[in-house]
Amino acid sequence: MKIKYFLVGMILFFQVSCINSQKENYTSPGGYDLQHPEIFRMPKTLSEISGNAFYAGNKDRLYAIEDEDGYIYSFTLDAAMDQVGTTKFGKKGDYEDIAIYKNTAIVLRSDGVLFTVPMAEVNHPKAAGVQEWKGLLPEGEYESLFANEKNNQLYVMCKSCRADRKNSAVSIYIFDLTADSLRPGKHLSFDATQLGYYIPSKKYIVFKPSAIAINPLTDEWYILSSVNKLLVVADRNWNVKQVHELRSSIFEQPEGISFDSSGNLYISSEAGENDAGVVMKFAYNPKK
């Protein structure tokens, strides 16, 4: 009888072990290891860090915003993190993402209002020449912004928009960029039902993107979702190629994503239940 109970116990142990191992089977895009980031702790002023971006891909200095005050922050990623530049560009508000196009920083507020700030002003305590762009986007909630210097276009992806509520699409609004204006261009839709093919356990996903960027090495879209704890890789036509579930213990509240010119991946995460916001660097390694 003891042997019988012993065998039953062993079978249950192996079944539970298999289930747990399947749950722990997190994946990463080629060239990256999402399980082992280099972590940079942010100062208290950036505990609510949301978007981040590099200027012309230069990895020496990162620019960021946080979702409470109208400041652009600039800093070098190092262990000390004691020298953070601050430039005020607007009033208090829910700012969600930042992009840099040539000599202009573009900031997205959650209600779809955009702000353009001359990069020459980011070195000053208060920026001059700031423009506020209202009414370019329909009513909704927005968190994702990316400026592409190769085709002079700005991409804004909905997090929650009325036009998307009756289907599984996520609206993408594209603007043509010039030196001093944003001109509305195309309106595309990202088909979120594609995600179900990669995560069978979640056949229907209400997808809520929090940040987007183009990988300069592969020319693929990287779409980050804090709510869904997902990193989605898509081709330039927004066709999904990979879906990676994110480990909550590493990605507390991931809200920002960017790449430097070497293809290193950076994801910023708000503090959440932790005591500090962080920027995580995932170094590109072609052997992975």
Short mmCIF file of N, CA, C and O in Angstrom, two decimals, residues 4 24 37 46 57 71 75 78 85 98 102 107 131 142 144 152 160 170 176 180 222 224 240 245 248-249 259 266 279:
data_model
loop_
_atom_site.label_atom_id
_atom_site.label_comp_id
_atom_site.label_asym_id
_atom_site.label_seq_id
_atom_site.Cartn_x
_atom_site.Cartn_y
_atom_site.Cartn_z
N LYS A 4 2.13 1.98 -3.35
CA LYS A 4 1.09 2.52 -4.22
C LYS A 4 0.97 4.03 -4.01
O LYS A 4 0.94 4.81 -4.96
N GLU A 24 6.69 28.48 -16.78
CA GLU A 24 7.95 29.23 -16.71
C GLU A 24 8.67 29.28 -18.04
O GLU A 24 9.77 29.81 -18.11
N PRO A 37 17.88 41.15 -17.75
CA PRO A 37 18.21 42.53 -18.14
C PRO A 37 19.30 43.13 -17.26
O PRO A 37 19.55 42.67 -16.14
N LEU A 46 11.52 59.95 -11.18
CA LEU A 46 11.13 59.10 -12.31
C LEU A 46 10.55 57.77 -11.84
O LEU A 46 10.65 56.77 -12.56
N GLY A 57 19.42 57.76 -32.17
CA GLY A 57 19.95 56.45 -31.82
C GLY A 57 21.19 56.48 -30.96
O GLY A 57 21.78 55.44 -30.67
N TYR A 71 7.59 67.44 -17.72
CA TYR A 71 9.04 67.57 -17.84
C TYR A 71 9.59 66.53 -18.82
O TYR A 71 9.09 65.41 -18.88
N PHE A 75 19.34 61.76 -19.27
CA PHE A 75 20.36 61.21 -18.37
C PHE A 75 21.17 60.15 -19.09
O PHE A 75 20.76 59.59 -20.12
N ASP A 78 23.78 54.87 -15.89
CA ASP A 78 24.93 54.37 -15.13
C ASP A 78 24.45 53.98 -13.74
O ASP A 78 23.28 54.14 -13.40
N GLY A 85 18.97 65.64 -16.07
CA GLY A 85 18.55 66.94 -16.56
C GLY A 85 17.03 67.01 -16.65
O GLY A 85 16.37 66.03 -16.99
N ILE A 98 7.28 59.50 -25.51
CA ILE A 98 8.11 60.51 -26.13
C ILE A 98 8.79 59.90 -27.35
O ILE A 98 9.16 58.72 -27.35
N LYS A 102 14.46 64.05 -35.72
CA LYS A 102 15.48 65.01 -36.11
C LYS A 102 15.80 65.94 -34.94
O LYS A 102 16.32 65.50 -33.93
N VAL A 107 5.94 64.71 -27.59
CA VAL A 107 5.40 64.07 -26.39
C VAL A 107 3.91 63.82 -26.58
O VAL A 107 3.18 64.68 -27.11
N GLN A 131 4.99 73.74 -28.99
CA GLN A 131 3.70 73.79 -29.67
C GLN A 131 2.79 72.67 -29.15
O GLN A 131 3.24 71.54 -28.97
N TYR A 142 -4.41 57.03 -25.31
CA TYR A 142 -3.24 56.73 -26.11
C TYR A 142 -2.00 56.64 -25.23
O TYR A 142 -1.83 57.42 -24.29
N SER A 144 1.12 55.02 -27.02
CA SER A 144 2.20 54.55 -27.90
C SER A 144 2.51 55.55 -29.00
O SER A 144 1.61 55.97 -29.74
N ASN A 152 9.84 59.82 -42.53
CA ASN A 152 9.27 61.10 -42.05
C ASN A 152 7.82 60.94 -41.61
O ASN A 152 6.96 61.76 -41.96
N SER A 160 -7.07 52.52 -26.01
CA SER A 160 -8.51 52.28 -25.91
C SER A 160 -9.23 53.39 -26.65
O SER A 160 -9.26 54.54 -26.19
N VAL A 170 -7.00 47.42 -33.40
CA VAL A 170 -6.41 48.52 -32.66
C VAL A 170 -6.00 49.57 -33.68
O VAL A 170 -5.21 49.30 -34.59
N ASP A 176 2.33 62.74 -41.27
CA ASP A 176 3.49 63.12 -42.06
C ASP A 176 4.21 64.25 -41.34
O ASP A 176 3.58 65.25 -40.95
N ASP A 180 8.21 71.71 -39.05
CA ASP A 180 7.42 72.48 -38.10
C ASP A 180 5.94 72.11 -38.06
O ASP A 180 5.13 72.87 -37.55
N TYR A 222 8.18 46.44 -32.63
CA TYR A 222 8.10 45.85 -31.30
C TYR A 222 6.99 46.58 -30.57
O TYR A 222 7.06 47.81 -30.37
N LEU A 224 4.75 46.82 -27.17
CA LEU A 224 4.75 46.46 -25.75
C LEU A 224 3.37 46.70 -25.15
O LEU A 224 2.72 47.71 -25.44
N VAL A 240 1.75 39.99 -37.35
CA VAL A 240 2.44 39.44 -36.18
C VAL A 240 3.35 38.28 -36.58
O VAL A 240 2.96 37.38 -37.30
N GLU A 245 5.32 36.35 -23.89
CA GLU A 245 4.73 36.71 -22.60
C GLU A 245 5.84 37.20 -21.67
O GLU A 245 6.94 36.65 -21.67
N SER A 248 6.08 38.75 -14.83
CA SER A 248 5.66 39.86 -13.98
C SER A 248 6.71 40.27 -12.96
O SER A 248 6.81 41.44 -12.60
N SER A 249 7.50 39.32 -12.50
CA SER A 249 8.52 39.64 -11.50
C SER A 249 9.63 40.52 -12.07
O SER A 249 10.35 41.20 -11.33
N PHE A 259 15.11 51.56 -28.92
CA PHE A 259 16.34 50.90 -29.35
C PHE A 259 17.41 51.96 -29.56
O PHE A 259 17.11 53.08 -30.00
N TYR A 266 15.67 48.71 -24.88
CA TYR A 266 15.47 49.34 -23.57
C TYR A 266 13.98 49.38 -23.26
O TYR A 266 13.18 49.85 -24.09
N VAL A 279 14.85 51.37 -15.78
CA VAL A 279 15.07 51.15 -17.21
C VAL A 279 15.87 49.88 -17.33
O VAL A 279 16.91 49.72 -16.67
#
